[in-house]
Amino acid sequence: MIQTSHKILLGGNWSASSDAQAAFHAWNPATGESLPDSYPVSGTGDINASLAAGKTAAQELEQIDPEVRAGFLDQYAQAIQDDAERLAETASRETGLPLRPRLLEVEIPRTVNQLRQAAHWTREGSWQRATIDTASNIRSHLAPLGGPVIIFGPNNFPFAFNAVSGGDFAAAIAAGNPVIAKAHPAHPETSRLLAKLASDASQEFGLPGATVQMLYHFPNELGMVLVSATETAAVAFTGSRPGGMRLKAAADAAGVPIYLELSSLNPVFVLPGSVRERGSAIASELAGSCNLGGGQFCTKPGLIVLEGGADSAGFISTMRQSFADAPEPVLLMADSASRIKESLEVLTAAGAEILAGGSPGTRAGFRFQPTLLKVSGTTFLKEATALQREAFGPVALLVVADDEKQMPAIASAMDGNLTATVYSDSAGTDDNLYQEITTIVRPRVGRLLNDKVPTGVAVVPSMQHGGPFPATGHPGFTSVGLPASICRFAALQCYDSVRPHRLPKALADANPN
Amino acid sequence: MIQTSHKILLGGNWSASSDAQAAFHAWNPATGESLPDSYPVSGTGDINASLAAGKTAAQELEQIDPEVRAGFLDQYAQAIQDDAERLAETASRETGLPLRPRLLEVEIPRTVNQLRQAAHWTREGSWQRATIDTASNIRSHLAPLGGPVIIFGPNNFPFAFNAVSGGDFAAAIAAGNPVIAKAHPAHPETSRLLAKLASDASQEFGLPGATVQMLYHFPNELGMVLVSATETAAVAFTGSRPGGMRLKAAADAAGVPIYLELSSLNPVFVLPGSVRERGSAIASELAGSCNLGGGQFCTKPGLIVLEGGADSAGFISTMRQSFADAPEPVLLMADSASRIKESLEVLTAAGAEILAGGSPGTRAGFRFQPTLLKVSGTTFLKEATALQREAFGPVALLVVADDEKQMPAIASAMDGNLTATVYSDSAGTDDNLYQEITTIVRPRVGRLLNDKVPTGVAVVPSMQHGGPFPATGHPGFTSVGLPASICRFAALQCYDSVRPHRLPKALADANPN
C-alpha cells in the first residue's frame, strides 16, 4: 500500500486512500522545487466510496432545514477569514501567487464574501422560484438534485474557484446538494486546509458526514467514471478545453448535466476613434490586464483587434513596450512554460509575429516572458482556428485589420467567449462600427464590456461568468454571481394535487411568496 | 428531380425541395390506407438553406420590438382557432385521433391557449430576469440565442406539440428566436396547414421571412447534421428514446444545447390503505388513463405498483376487466403495433404475464388490443431494466410487491421519469410508506402527483413537464408551462459598464423592474 503524508476526506472522515495508485507532491513555482508532503492519487475504491456516501448525504440533506446549511456556510466563511494568513502563505507557496494584494486582500476576501452571499441566498430562498397555481393546485420550485455534485477546481484561483471553497462549491451547497470536490493537484495543501475548515464547520452544524468530501487527484480515466456514475447528480468543471471536453463527453453520454468553464480568448476591439483619442492609455491598461496574475485569468484579453495605419503605430508600440517592461511572472505549473511554447508555435506557424517576449524565463522557477504577438487581419481570417489557440499565461495577440471594414469580419470569425470588450471614442464617431461589431459579437459572448478591461469579475447578481460554447457548455448559465449560479445545481420539482401536509414548506399555502 | 404535391417552407417562401431524395405519403391510421398527397424527404441542400436563412433571421429578429412577435403569436393563435374545423379534420385523418372531444375541444384550444400565453409573456418580459446592479454598473438578462432553434415534433399531439405550433415553438418564438420546424412525417398535411397560417401571420407582422421554416422529413443522418451545425442555437426534441439519444450525441459533441423529452413510464404507487379504501375506483380511473388517446400520452401510467395479497385481487381484476372491455384504439403509426409487440416480447421474456390483450387488433387500420401485464416485485427487481421497457400504446404493467417493504425497493430500481403518482388512503395509515417511497422517487421525477392520474398536463406556470434523465436531458427545465419553458431558448447576456444609449431597453435605468 502506498503511504502518503495526508489523507482524503471521505464520508465525513479523514481516511487513508483505500487504493492509492501513486503519491504526488506539489511544487513551489517560484523556485521550481517540489514540496515535501505527499498526497494520494485515488483509485476506483475511493471514487466509489465517495459516490455512495454522497448519495446518502443527498437524501439526508433534503430533510435538513436550509438555515443549517446557511449557518454552515457562514461559519466556514468566518473560519477562512480567521485563518487567512496561514491559508494565504500555503497557497502562495503552492501557486507562486503573491500574498498581497492578490491572496490576502483580493482572493480570500472574495471567497469569504461568496460563501456569505451563498448563505444569504440559502436563507432567502427566492432562487427556488416557488410557483403556486391555486386553481389547478399545482406547485413547483427548484430543489436539490438528489445526488452529489462533482466539482473540479482549476489551478488559477486556489480559493475563489477551489473545488472545496469556491463559487461552484458555494452554489452547490446553497442548492442543498453534497459536494465531492476534486482539488487541483497543483495546490493540495491549500485544499486540505480548506477542506479541514469545511468539514469541521459541517460537523459543528450537524450536517451529514459526506456533505463535503475531497479527493486530491486521480487518473484521467477515473474522472470519466466519476462524472458518469449513476449516483452523480451534476458536474462543474473549470479548466483546460481538452480535459473539459473529455469529461463532457462522458457526462453527456450518461445524461449527467455538466457545467464547464473552458478556455476563452476574451477579444477586445479597440475602435479607431478611441485609438486616436486615448490609444496610449488604452494600450497601457490592456497590457496590465493581459499580465495580471501572470496572464492566468479566465478573462484575460488574449486577442486585441484594431485597425492598422499611422494612428495605431503608437498603440502597438506602447503595448510592446509595456510587455517588454513587465516582470517575468511566476506561473502556476511545471509545464506552464512548455504549454505556452506549444501555443506560440501554433500561432507563429499560422503567421503571427512575436513583438515582445517569446521565451521561457531566465530566473529560477516556472516562468515565461510576457509575450506580445501581432498578425494581420487578412491572415487572421485565413487561419482563424489556429490563431484562436489559447496560450494560458502572459500572452496576447494583436490582430491588425487592413481597414475598419475588416473588423466586423474578424468578429464573425470568432468562437464563443466569456467576454468581449469594445473601446470607442467619447465623441461617438465609433458608434456605427460599434453597432456593427456588437451585433455580431453579442450572441457569442456572455459579458460585453465598454471601455474597461475584462479581468475583474464582480460577484454581483447581474454577473455572467459564462457564455456560448466552447467557452462553456451552455449559454444560459453563470458560474459567478448569486443567486443565478445556484440554479445550475437544482431540479425543477412539481407537486400536483399533493396533500397540504406533504408539501415542502416553500410551497405551502402559507408561504408569503 | 423528385416531384411532390407539396413544397417546404424555406426562408419565407414555399419552395420545391432543392434536392429531395424521396417522396413520402401520410397514412390514414383508421383504415391503414395511404393518403394521396406526397411530400419531399429533404436533402443537404434544404438543410443548409434553412440554416443560413435562420441565422440571418435571428440577427434581424433581435432588432424587432417584442410587441411584434407577441402580435404574431396572437394572430397565429386566432388563425388556428378560426380554421379549427379544417385543421382537426385533417389531423384526424392523419392520426386517427377523434375530432371530439380530443382535437376540437381539447388539443386545439390548448394549442391556441399556449400561443396566447406565449404572446402574453413576450410582452410582459419578466422571464428575461432583468438584473441591474447600479453600484458596479453591471446588468444582465436572458436574451435570444442568435441562431435558429430546431424543433422536432412528436407523432402524438399534432397541434399541442407540433414543431410548428406547439409548446416548444411558442417558447422559442417568445424568447426571440427563429424556428426550423421538423414536422412529424405522420401528419404532414396538418403541419403544412399550420405552417401556412404561421407564415401568413408572420408576413402580416413583417417578421423576417425565415422566422418560421418547416421541413417535413429527412434521413436520420441529416438530423445529426442539422443539430450540430454551427448556425444552430438550440434543439428541442420530443419522441422516441433511440432517436433522441442519437440527436443528443450529435448536439452534445458540437456544444449545442438540446432539450429532450424521451420515453417515460410514469410509475404509479397504489398504497395498501388506498386499495382497501377505494381500490376498485382507483383501478377504473387508472385503466382509463392508460388507454386515453390509445395510450400514446407522454405521461401515460405504464407501471403500476401495489402490494399483493387478498386486498389487491379485486383491484387487479377490475383493471383486467377494464382493459378487456376497452375498445381497440386506432394507433398513430403503421409500425405502432409491431413496436408494441416487440416491447411485449421483452416484457414477457423478463417474466411478465399478459392478463388482457396482447395482440394486434382485428379490425382494419393500425390497432393493438389494450394490454395489461403483471409481474411480481421480486422478478421486477431482478429484471428491472427489461421490465422498464416502454410500450408506446395501450399497455401497462402491474408490479405486485411481495409485501409493503418491497415497494420502496421497487421505487429504488426506477429510472428517471416525467411523473410519479401515489395513491394513499384518507385516514393516513399509508403516510409512513408514502414518506418512504416519495423520498426515493422525488428526485427521480419532474412531477409528483397524489391521488390523480398523470395524463393531464395543465399549461400553468407551475407545471413541470420534464424530469431527470432518461426522461429528458436535464432536470432543471420544462417543456410545458410558461414562462419557464421560454428560458430554455435564451442566453444569459451581461452588459458591464456599457454606455446607456447602447443598452437594451429592459436594462436601461428607466426600466421599472
Tab-separated table of N, CA, C and O in Angstrom, chain B residues 325-367:
chain	number	residue	atom	x	y	z
B	325	ASP	N	-62.440	-4.703	-21.570
B	325	ASP	CA	-63.626	-4.017	-22.094
B	325	ASP	C	-63.299	-2.792	-22.955
B	325	ASP	O	-64.159	-2.311	-23.693
B	326	ALA	N	-62.091	-2.258	-22.813
B	326	ALA	CA	-61.762	-1.019	-23.537
B	326	ALA	C	-61.706	-1.305	-25.032
B	326	ALA	O	-61.252	-2.370	-25.461
B	327	PRO	N	-62.181	-0.361	-25.842
B	327	PRO	CA	-62.146	-0.588	-27.292
B	327	PRO	C	-60.713	-0.606	-27.809
B	327	PRO	O	-59.837	0.042	-27.236
B	328	GLU	N	-60.491	-1.371	-28.855
B	328	GLU	CA	-59.188	-1.365	-29.541
B	328	GLU	C	-58.954	0.019	-30.114
B	328	GLU	O	-59.689	0.446	-31.003
B	329	PRO	N	-57.955	0.741	-29.657
B	329	PRO	CA	-57.782	2.093	-30.197
B	329	PRO	C	-57.098	2.073	-31.565
B	329	PRO	O	-56.398	1.116	-31.899
B	330	VAL	N	-57.326	3.127	-32.323
B	330	VAL	CA	-56.533	3.365	-33.529
B	330	VAL	C	-55.204	3.963	-33.083
B	330	VAL	O	-55.188	4.906	-32.288
B	331	LEU	N	-54.114	3.415	-33.567
B	331	LEU	CA	-52.795	3.928	-33.181
B	331	LEU	C	-52.232	4.842	-34.267
B	331	LEU	O	-52.769	4.919	-35.369
B	332	LEU	N	-51.162	5.542	-33.937
B	332	LEU	CA	-50.708	6.616	-34.811
B	332	LEU	C	-49.982	6.148	-36.067
B	332	LEU	O	-50.077	6.770	-37.111
B	333	MET	N	-49.227	5.058	-35.934
B	333	MET	CA	-48.272	4.762	-36.994
B	333	MET	C	-48.466	3.350	-37.551
B	333	MET	O	-48.938	2.446	-36.860
B	334	ALA	N	-48.012	3.182	-38.788
B	334	ALA	CA	-48.079	1.864	-39.422
B	334	ALA	C	-47.315	0.834	-38.608
B	334	ALA	O	-47.692	-0.343	-38.556
B	335	ASP	N	-46.227	1.248	-37.953
B	335	ASP	CA	-45.437	0.278	-37.206
B	335	ASP	C	-45.744	0.290	-35.705
B	335	ASP	O	-45.036	-0.341	-34.921
B	336	SER	N	-46.787	1.001	-35.300
B	336	SER	CA	-47.102	1.059	-33.865
B	336	SER	C	-47.313	-0.339	-33.289
B	336	SER	O	-46.766	-0.689	-32.231
B	337	ALA	N	-48.101	-1.157	-33.978
B	337	ALA	CA	-48.422	-2.481	-33.448
B	337	ALA	C	-47.181	-3.354	-33.354
B	337	ALA	O	-46.962	-4.045	-32.344
B	338	SER	N	-46.321	-3.299	-34.372
B	338	SER	CA	-45.140	-4.169	-34.325
B	338	SER	C	-44.168	-3.705	-33.232
B	338	SER	O	-43.501	-4.516	-32.580
B	339	ARG	N	-44.121	-2.388	-32.999
B	339	ARG	CA	-43.255	-1.896	-31.917
B	339	ARG	C	-43.788	-2.324	-30.553
B	339	ARG	O	-43.030	-2.656	-29.645
B	340	ILE	N	-45.096	-2.254	-30.392
B	340	ILE	CA	-45.682	-2.704	-29.128
B	340	ILE	C	-45.393	-4.198	-28.938
B	340	ILE	O	-45.004	-4.642	-27.857
B	341	LYS	N	-45.562	-4.933	-30.007
B	341	LYS	CA	-45.315	-6.389	-29.957
B	341	LYS	C	-43.877	-6.670	-29.498
B	341	LYS	O	-43.643	-7.518	-28.639
B	342	GLU	N	-42.956	-5.935	-30.070
B	342	GLU	CA	-41.537	-6.090	-29.663
B	342	GLU	C	-41.363	-5.841	-28.163
B	342	GLU	O	-40.660	-6.567	-27.474
B	343	SER	N	-41.987	-4.776	-27.695
B	343	SER	CA	-41.866	-4.457	-26.265
B	343	SER	C	-42.496	-5.556	-25.411
B	343	SER	O	-41.942	-5.941	-24.372
B	344	LEU	N	-43.642	-6.061	-25.857
B	344	LEU	CA	-44.290	-7.129	-25.081
B	344	LEU	C	-43.402	-8.367	-25.023
B	344	LEU	O	-43.345	-9.065	-24.006
B	345	GLU	N	-42.687	-8.616	-26.094
B	345	GLU	CA	-41.777	-9.769	-26.092
B	345	GLU	C	-40.668	-9.586	-25.061
B	345	GLU	O	-40.315	-10.518	-24.351
B	346	VAL	N	-40.154	-8.365	-24.989
B	346	VAL	CA	-39.120	-8.085	-23.981
B	346	VAL	C	-39.705	-8.261	-22.582
B	346	VAL	O	-39.089	-8.878	-21.694
B	347	LEU	N	-40.895	-7.726	-22.370
B	347	LEU	CA	-41.518	-7.772	-21.042
B	347	LEU	C	-41.844	-9.216	-20.637
B	347	LEU	O	-41.566	-9.626	-19.503
B	348	THR	N	-42.410	-9.987	-21.557
B	348	THR	CA	-42.782	-11.370	-21.186
B	348	THR	C	-41.531	-12.239	-21.042
B	348	THR	O	-41.469	-13.097	-20.157
B	349	ALA	N	-40.523	-11.989	-21.874
B	349	ALA	CA	-39.274	-12.760	-21.724
B	349	ALA	C	-38.656	-12.504	-20.353
B	349	ALA	O	-37.984	-13.364	-19.784
B	350	ALA	N	-38.889	-11.311	-19.808
B	350	ALA	CA	-38.331	-10.973	-18.492
B	350	ALA	C	-39.242	-11.455	-17.361
B	350	ALA	O	-38.943	-11.210	-16.189
B	351	GLY	N	-40.342	-12.084	-17.699
B	351	GLY	CA	-41.172	-12.683	-16.649
B	351	GLY	C	-42.557	-12.107	-16.480
B	351	GLY	O	-43.316	-12.555	-15.609
B	352	ALA	N	-42.935	-11.110	-17.287
B	352	ALA	CA	-44.286	-10.542	-17.151
B	352	ALA	C	-45.307	-11.467	-17.809
B	352	ALA	O	-45.022	-12.119	-18.819
B	353	GLU	N	-46.490	-11.467	-17.212
B	353	GLU	CA	-47.573	-12.332	-17.689
B	353	GLU	C	-48.664	-11.424	-18.261
B	353	GLU	O	-48.982	-10.389	-17.674
B	354	ILE	N	-49.229	-11.811	-19.393
B	354	ILE	CA	-50.280	-10.989	-20.004
B	354	ILE	C	-51.636	-11.341	-19.387
B	354	ILE	O	-52.057	-12.501	-19.400
B	355	LEU	N	-52.299	-10.328	-18.807
B	355	LEU	CA	-53.618	-10.550	-18.181
B	355	LEU	C	-54.761	-10.236	-19.138
B	355	LEU	O	-55.851	-10.789	-19.013
B	356	ALA	N	-54.527	-9.308	-20.045
B	356	ALA	CA	-55.572	-8.937	-21.008
B	356	ALA	C	-54.886	-8.450	-22.267
B	356	ALA	O	-53.791	-7.896	-22.205
B	357	GLY	N	-55.511	-8.651	-23.417
B	357	GLY	CA	-54.968	-8.171	-24.683
B	357	GLY	C	-53.754	-8.954	-25.110
B	357	GLY	O	-53.676	-10.164	-24.912
B	358	GLY	N	-52.808	-8.262	-25.731
B	358	GLY	CA	-51.561	-8.895	-26.131
B	358	GLY	C	-51.426	-9.070	-27.627
B	358	GLY	O	-50.357	-9.459	-28.107
B	359	SER	N	-52.469	-8.747	-28.374
B	359	SER	CA	-52.393	-8.976	-29.820
B	359	SER	C	-52.757	-7.712	-30.593
B	359	SER	O	-53.500	-6.863	-30.102
B	360	PRO	N	-52.251	-7.640	-31.845
B	360	PRO	CA	-52.694	-6.565	-32.724
B	360	PRO	C	-54.205	-6.656	-32.893
B	360	PRO	O	-54.801	-7.716	-32.701
B	361	GLY	N	-54.808	-5.587	-33.265
B	361	GLY	CA	-56.270	-5.548	-33.371
B	361	GLY	C	-56.774	-6.406	-34.512
B	361	GLY	O	-56.011	-6.825	-35.394
B	362	THR	N	-58.057	-6.649	-34.484
B	362	THR	CA	-58.670	-7.484	-35.518
B	362	THR	C	-59.326	-6.628	-36.597
B	362	THR	O	-59.574	-7.116	-37.689
B	363	ARG	N	-59.622	-5.356	-36.272
B	363	ARG	CA	-60.288	-4.501	-37.246
B	363	ARG	C	-59.262	-3.842	-38.171
B	363	ARG	O	-58.061	-3.915	-37.937
B	364	ALA	N	-59.743	-3.190	-39.217
B	364	ALA	CA	-58.858	-2.525	-40.173
B	364	ALA	C	-58.104	-1.378	-39.490
B	364	ALA	O	-58.539	-0.860	-38.465
B	365	GLY	N	-57.000	-0.996	-40.081
B	365	GLY	CA	-56.245	0.148	-39.559
B	365	GLY	C	-55.143	-0.297	-38.605
B	365	GLY	O	-54.909	-1.487	-38.405
B	366	PHE	N	-54.483	0.729	-38.043
B	366	PHE	CA	-53.356	0.477	-37.124
B	366	PHE	C	-53.913	0.326	-35.725
B	366	PHE	O	-54.327	1.304	-35.100
B	367	ARG	N	-53.900	-0.907	-35.192
B	367	ARG	CA	-54.546	-1.133	-33.898
B	367	ARG	C	-53.773	-2.122	-33.035
B	367	ARG	O	-52.991	-2.928	-33.537
